[in-house]
Short mmCIF file of C-alpha atoms in Angstrom, two decimals:
data_model
loop_
_atom_site.label_atom_id
_atom_site.label_comp_id
_atom_site.label_asym_id
_atom_site.label_seq_id
_atom_site.Cartn_x
_atom_site.Cartn_y
_atom_site.Cartn_z
CA MET A 133 -22.91 -124.66 -116.59
CA SER A 134 -21.27 -126.80 -119.23
CA PRO A 135 -17.83 -125.95 -120.66
CA LYS A 136 -17.96 -123.49 -123.57
CA MET A 137 -16.95 -125.12 -126.84
CA SER A 138 -13.82 -123.57 -128.35
CA ALA A 139 -15.60 -123.03 -131.69
CA ASP A 140 -18.31 -120.92 -130.06
CA PRO A 141 -17.94 -117.12 -130.12
CA LEU A 142 -16.73 -115.48 -126.93
CA ARG A 143 -19.58 -113.90 -124.99
CA VAL A 144 -18.42 -110.39 -124.10
CA THR A 145 -20.26 -107.80 -122.01
CA VAL A 146 -18.88 -104.26 -122.19
CA TRP A 147 -19.95 -102.20 -119.17
CA SER A 148 -19.58 -98.51 -118.37
CA GLU A 149 -21.33 -95.86 -116.29
CA GLY A 150 -22.66 -94.09 -119.34
CA ARG A 151 -22.80 -90.81 -117.43
CA HIS A 152 -20.14 -88.47 -118.86
CA GLU A 153 -21.61 -88.53 -122.37
CA GLN A 154 -25.01 -87.55 -120.94
CA ARG A 155 -23.77 -84.44 -119.12
CA ASP A 156 -20.72 -83.28 -121.11
CA GLU A 157 -21.05 -82.20 -124.75
CA HIS A 158 -17.31 -82.66 -125.36
CA VAL A 159 -17.47 -86.29 -124.26
CA ALA A 160 -20.65 -86.84 -126.28
CA ARG A 161 -18.85 -85.62 -129.40
CA LEU A 162 -15.90 -87.95 -128.76
CA TYR A 163 -18.07 -90.90 -127.80
CA PRO A 164 -21.55 -90.50 -129.33
CA GLN A 165 -22.30 -94.15 -128.50
CA GLY A 166 -20.67 -93.84 -125.09
CA MET A 167 -17.30 -95.24 -124.10
CA HIS A 168 -18.92 -98.65 -123.87
CA GLY A 169 -19.95 -98.26 -127.52
CA ALA A 170 -16.39 -97.44 -128.60
CA VAL A 171 -14.88 -100.32 -126.62
CA ALA A 172 -17.49 -102.74 -127.98
CA GLU A 173 -16.81 -101.53 -131.52
CA GLY A 174 -13.09 -102.23 -131.10
CA VAL A 175 -13.71 -105.75 -129.78
CA ARG A 176 -16.05 -106.51 -132.68
CA LEU A 177 -13.56 -105.08 -135.18
CA HIS A 178 -10.70 -107.29 -133.99
CA LEU A 179 -12.56 -110.46 -133.02
CA GLY A 180 -15.27 -110.42 -135.69
CA ASP A 181 -17.39 -113.57 -135.65
CA GLY A 182 -15.22 -114.84 -132.79
CA ALA A 183 -17.14 -112.69 -130.30
CA ARG A 184 -20.74 -111.91 -129.44
CA VAL A 185 -20.62 -108.47 -127.82
CA ARG A 186 -23.30 -106.72 -125.78
CA THR A 187 -23.18 -103.51 -123.74
CA ALA A 188 -24.58 -102.59 -120.34
CA THR A 189 -24.67 -99.38 -118.31
CA LEU A 190 -25.18 -98.19 -114.77
CA ASP A 191 -28.73 -96.85 -115.22
CA GLU A 192 -30.19 -100.10 -116.53
CA PRO A 193 -32.06 -102.33 -114.06
CA GLU A 194 -29.43 -104.12 -111.94
CA HIS A 195 -26.89 -102.06 -113.94
CA GLY A 196 -27.48 -104.44 -116.86
CA LEU A 197 -25.58 -107.13 -114.96
CA THR A 198 -28.29 -109.56 -113.96
CA GLU A 199 -27.52 -113.14 -112.99
CA GLU A 200 -28.68 -114.22 -116.44
CA VAL A 201 -26.39 -111.74 -118.23
CA LEU A 202 -23.33 -112.71 -116.17
CA ALA A 203 -24.02 -116.43 -116.59
CA ASP A 204 -23.99 -115.75 -120.35
CA THR A 205 -20.74 -113.71 -120.20
CA ASP A 206 -17.25 -115.14 -120.71
CA VAL A 207 -15.49 -111.79 -120.30
CA LEU A 208 -16.72 -108.54 -118.74
CA THR A 209 -15.02 -105.20 -119.43
CA TRP A 210 -15.50 -102.41 -116.86
CA TRP A 211 -15.16 -98.62 -117.14
CA GLY A 212 -16.22 -96.32 -114.31
CA HIS A 213 -15.25 -92.89 -113.02
CA ILE A 214 -17.75 -90.56 -111.37
CA ALA A 215 -20.33 -93.00 -110.04
CA HIS A 216 -18.41 -95.81 -108.35
CA ASP A 217 -20.50 -95.35 -105.19
CA GLU A 218 -23.72 -95.79 -107.13
CA VAL A 219 -22.86 -99.35 -108.13
CA SER A 220 -25.00 -101.69 -106.05
CA ASP A 221 -23.13 -103.86 -103.55
CA GLU A 222 -25.41 -106.71 -104.56
CA VAL A 223 -24.25 -106.41 -108.17
CA VAL A 224 -20.61 -106.20 -107.04
CA ASP A 225 -21.11 -109.41 -105.04
CA ARG A 226 -22.59 -111.05 -108.11
CA VAL A 227 -19.73 -109.98 -110.41
CA HIS A 228 -17.19 -111.04 -107.79
CA ARG A 229 -18.75 -114.51 -107.57
CA HIS A 230 -18.65 -114.94 -111.33
CA VAL A 231 -15.01 -113.80 -111.53
CA MET A 232 -14.04 -116.26 -108.82
CA ALA A 233 -15.83 -118.98 -110.78
CA GLY A 234 -13.91 -118.20 -113.98
CA MET A 235 -15.42 -115.21 -115.80
CA GLY A 236 -12.71 -112.93 -117.19
CA LEU A 237 -12.62 -109.26 -116.14
CA ILE A 238 -10.95 -106.38 -118.01
CA VAL A 239 -10.77 -103.23 -115.86
CA LEU A 240 -10.14 -100.03 -117.81
CA HIS A 241 -8.60 -96.68 -116.80
CA SER A 242 -10.43 -95.13 -113.83
CA GLY A 243 -12.08 -98.46 -113.14
CA HIS A 244 -9.06 -98.93 -110.86
CA TRP A 245 -11.19 -97.31 -108.15
CA SER A 246 -14.32 -99.33 -108.81
CA LYS A 247 -15.83 -101.39 -106.03
CA ILE A 248 -15.20 -104.64 -107.89
CA PHE A 249 -11.50 -103.95 -108.59
CA THR A 250 -10.64 -102.73 -105.10
CA ARG A 251 -12.41 -105.75 -103.64
CA LEU A 252 -10.53 -108.17 -105.87
CA MET A 253 -7.20 -106.46 -105.20
CA GLY A 254 -7.70 -105.96 -101.44
CA THR A 255 -5.88 -102.59 -101.56
CA THR A 256 -6.84 -98.92 -102.03
CA CYS A 257 -5.85 -98.95 -105.74
CA THR A 258 -4.94 -95.24 -105.44
CA LEU A 259 -2.40 -93.57 -107.73
CA ARG A 260 -0.98 -90.23 -108.91
CA TRP A 261 -2.74 -88.41 -111.74
CA ARG A 262 -2.62 -85.24 -113.85
CA ALA A 263 -5.29 -84.32 -116.42
CA GLU A 264 -3.37 -81.98 -118.70
CA ARG A 265 -3.48 -83.49 -122.20
CA ASP A 266 -0.25 -85.41 -121.70
CA ARG A 267 1.47 -87.76 -124.14
CA GLU A 268 1.59 -91.39 -123.03
CA LEU A 269 4.07 -93.97 -124.31
CA VAL A 270 2.98 -97.53 -123.53
CA TRP A 271 6.03 -99.79 -123.45
CA THR A 272 5.72 -103.56 -123.81
CA VAL A 273 7.48 -105.32 -120.93
CA ASP A 274 6.49 -108.86 -121.93
CA PRO A 275 6.47 -109.09 -125.76
CA ALA A 276 5.71 -112.83 -125.64
CA HIS A 277 2.47 -112.31 -123.73
CA PRO A 278 -0.72 -112.92 -125.78
CA ILE A 279 -2.11 -109.52 -124.76
CA ALA A 280 0.88 -107.84 -126.46
CA ALA A 281 0.43 -109.67 -129.78
CA GLY A 282 0.61 -107.30 -132.75
CA VAL A 283 1.14 -104.24 -130.55
CA PRO A 284 3.84 -101.67 -131.49
CA HIS A 285 6.62 -100.81 -129.05
CA PRO A 286 5.73 -98.28 -127.80
CA ILE A 287 2.10 -97.43 -128.35
CA VAL A 288 2.01 -93.65 -128.76
CA ILE A 289 -1.06 -91.90 -127.35
CA ASP A 290 -0.82 -88.20 -128.13
CA GLU A 291 -3.49 -87.01 -125.68
CA GLN A 292 -4.14 -88.71 -122.38
CA GLU A 293 -4.50 -88.22 -118.65
CA MET A 294 -1.34 -89.00 -116.69
CA TYR A 295 -1.42 -91.93 -114.28
CA GLY A 296 1.75 -92.40 -112.22
CA GLU A 297 3.28 -94.42 -109.43
CA PHE A 298 2.81 -95.17 -106.68
CA PHE A 299 -0.10 -97.40 -107.75
CA ASP A 300 -1.39 -99.23 -104.67
CA ILE A 301 -2.10 -102.67 -106.10
CA PRO A 302 -0.71 -106.09 -105.19
CA ALA A 303 2.28 -107.25 -107.21
CA PRO A 304 0.81 -108.28 -110.59
CA ASP A 305 1.01 -111.89 -111.67
CA GLU A 306 2.35 -110.55 -114.97
CA LEU A 307 3.41 -107.05 -115.96
CA VAL A 308 2.68 -106.63 -119.66
CA PHE A 309 2.98 -102.84 -120.15
CA ILE A 310 4.46 -99.83 -118.41
CA SER A 311 3.78 -96.24 -119.45
CA SER A 312 5.85 -93.06 -119.35
CA PHE A 313 4.76 -89.43 -119.44
CA SER A 314 6.21 -85.96 -120.07
CA GLY A 315 6.77 -85.24 -116.38
CA GLY A 316 9.05 -88.26 -116.05
CA GLU A 317 6.34 -90.37 -114.40
CA VAL A 318 6.05 -94.10 -115.04
CA PHE A 319 3.06 -96.36 -114.43
CA ARG A 320 2.28 -100.08 -114.45
CA SER A 321 -0.35 -99.67 -117.13
CA GLY A 322 -1.00 -103.29 -118.12
CA CYS A 323 -1.18 -105.87 -115.31
CA THR A 324 -2.67 -109.34 -115.00
CA PHE A 325 -4.05 -111.01 -111.88
CA ARG A 326 -5.75 -114.29 -111.08
CA ARG A 327 -8.45 -114.55 -108.47
CA GLY A 328 -10.07 -117.94 -107.90
CA HIS A 329 -10.57 -119.37 -111.40
CA GLY A 330 -10.85 -115.92 -112.99
CA ARG A 331 -8.33 -113.96 -115.03
CA ILE A 332 -8.19 -110.17 -114.60
CA PHE A 333 -6.40 -107.57 -116.73
CA TYR A 334 -6.06 -103.92 -115.75
CA PHE A 335 -5.26 -101.52 -118.62
CA SER A 336 -4.97 -97.82 -117.83
CA PRO A 337 -5.12 -95.94 -121.20
CA GLY A 338 -8.58 -94.49 -121.78
CA ASP A 339 -10.10 -91.25 -120.48
CA GLN A 340 -13.44 -89.61 -121.21
CA ASP A 341 -11.82 -86.34 -122.31
CA TYR A 342 -9.62 -87.89 -125.02
CA PRO A 343 -10.40 -90.22 -127.96
CA VAL A 344 -8.25 -93.06 -126.58
CA TYR A 345 -10.84 -95.79 -127.17
CA HIS A 346 -10.76 -94.99 -130.89
CA HIS A 347 -6.97 -95.59 -130.95
CA PRO A 348 -6.34 -98.74 -133.05
CA ASP A 349 -3.56 -100.08 -130.83
CA VAL A 350 -5.54 -99.54 -127.63
CA ARG A 351 -8.40 -101.42 -129.25
CA ARG A 352 -6.08 -104.25 -130.20
CA VAL A 353 -4.82 -104.56 -126.61
CA ILE A 354 -8.37 -104.74 -125.26
CA ALA A 355 -9.40 -107.34 -127.83
CA ASN A 356 -6.28 -109.40 -127.08
CA ALA A 357 -7.08 -109.16 -123.38
CA VAL A 358 -10.63 -110.38 -123.95
CA THR A 359 -9.30 -113.48 -125.70
CA TRP A 360 -6.68 -114.07 -122.98
CA ALA A 361 -9.16 -113.67 -120.10
CA ALA A 362 -11.79 -116.05 -121.47
CA PRO A 363 -12.36 -119.13 -119.29
CA ALA A 364 -10.81 -122.34 -120.61
CA ALA A 365 -12.98 -124.74 -118.61
CA GLU A 366 -16.33 -125.09 -116.91
CA ARG A 367 -17.06 -122.14 -114.65
CA ARG A 368 -17.18 -123.10 -110.98
CA THR A 369 -16.35 -121.39 -107.71
CA PRO A 370 -13.50 -122.93 -105.66
CA ARG A 371 -15.03 -124.76 -102.71
CA LEU A 372 -13.92 -126.20 -99.40
CA ALA A 373 -13.85 -129.99 -99.82
CA HIS A 374 -13.39 -132.62 -97.13
CA SER A 375 -11.06 -135.46 -98.06
CA ALA A 376 -11.57 -138.62 -96.01
CA THR A 377 -8.66 -140.87 -95.07
CA GLY A 378 -8.29 -143.58 -97.68
CA TRP A 379 -10.13 -141.69 -100.40
CA PHE A 380 -7.32 -142.24 -102.89
CA GLU A 381 -7.33 -146.02 -102.51
CA GLY A 382 -11.09 -145.93 -102.70
CA GLU A 383 -11.00 -144.45 -106.21
CA GLY A 384 -9.73 -147.64 -107.82
CA ASN A 385 -6.06 -146.82 -107.28
CA ARG A 386 -5.13 -149.79 -105.08
CA SER A 387 -2.08 -151.64 -106.40
#
């Protein structure tokens, strides 16, 4: 695959289960196009002609994440909740390979327990939670980070599910946001990781029972993260390479 030219639009695939809105009228009213539709709308709104956005859901063949789709994706966003176990291991292997080769991955809210995120993190990714229409304040820890560009301090989300520590993830490469809640809980709500050549961002705000993915500042964070996570070079998986004695001199570097 040749390097993507900087002038080309980012190729973004927004994935979600697409299940809650089929079985819950309240969720269907909040997200008539599904959560994937709301996330995709926010990315299009902020990135405009700078992104080509498609959506995919669990019930499509191969979950909408065929080899062809992933090869044509610079950044994949992932939302899952009630059907993590239904995601095919073959598709998880495929997504994992593309992340290692350089595809960006944005994991949202309850996607912390998805097969792909737990595999990439190598931990349980468990946490504390409380679904009681809490207020979340999202505090910027690293205001110079590109994902925090144009984001107020704090982001105020009036209705949200509480996520709290302890969050069983490896130490993030960068901590961009932490959140606080009415019960005194705090949570590492915006974390970056690098795996292989791929950039990963986990962002916790966003629950099916609340209109969080319509929140303008949440949308801005996700769009910023898409831009940050995009690969900067040709996508390729790190490989084991044998280096023979004398190779350096053999490359025209003899004095």
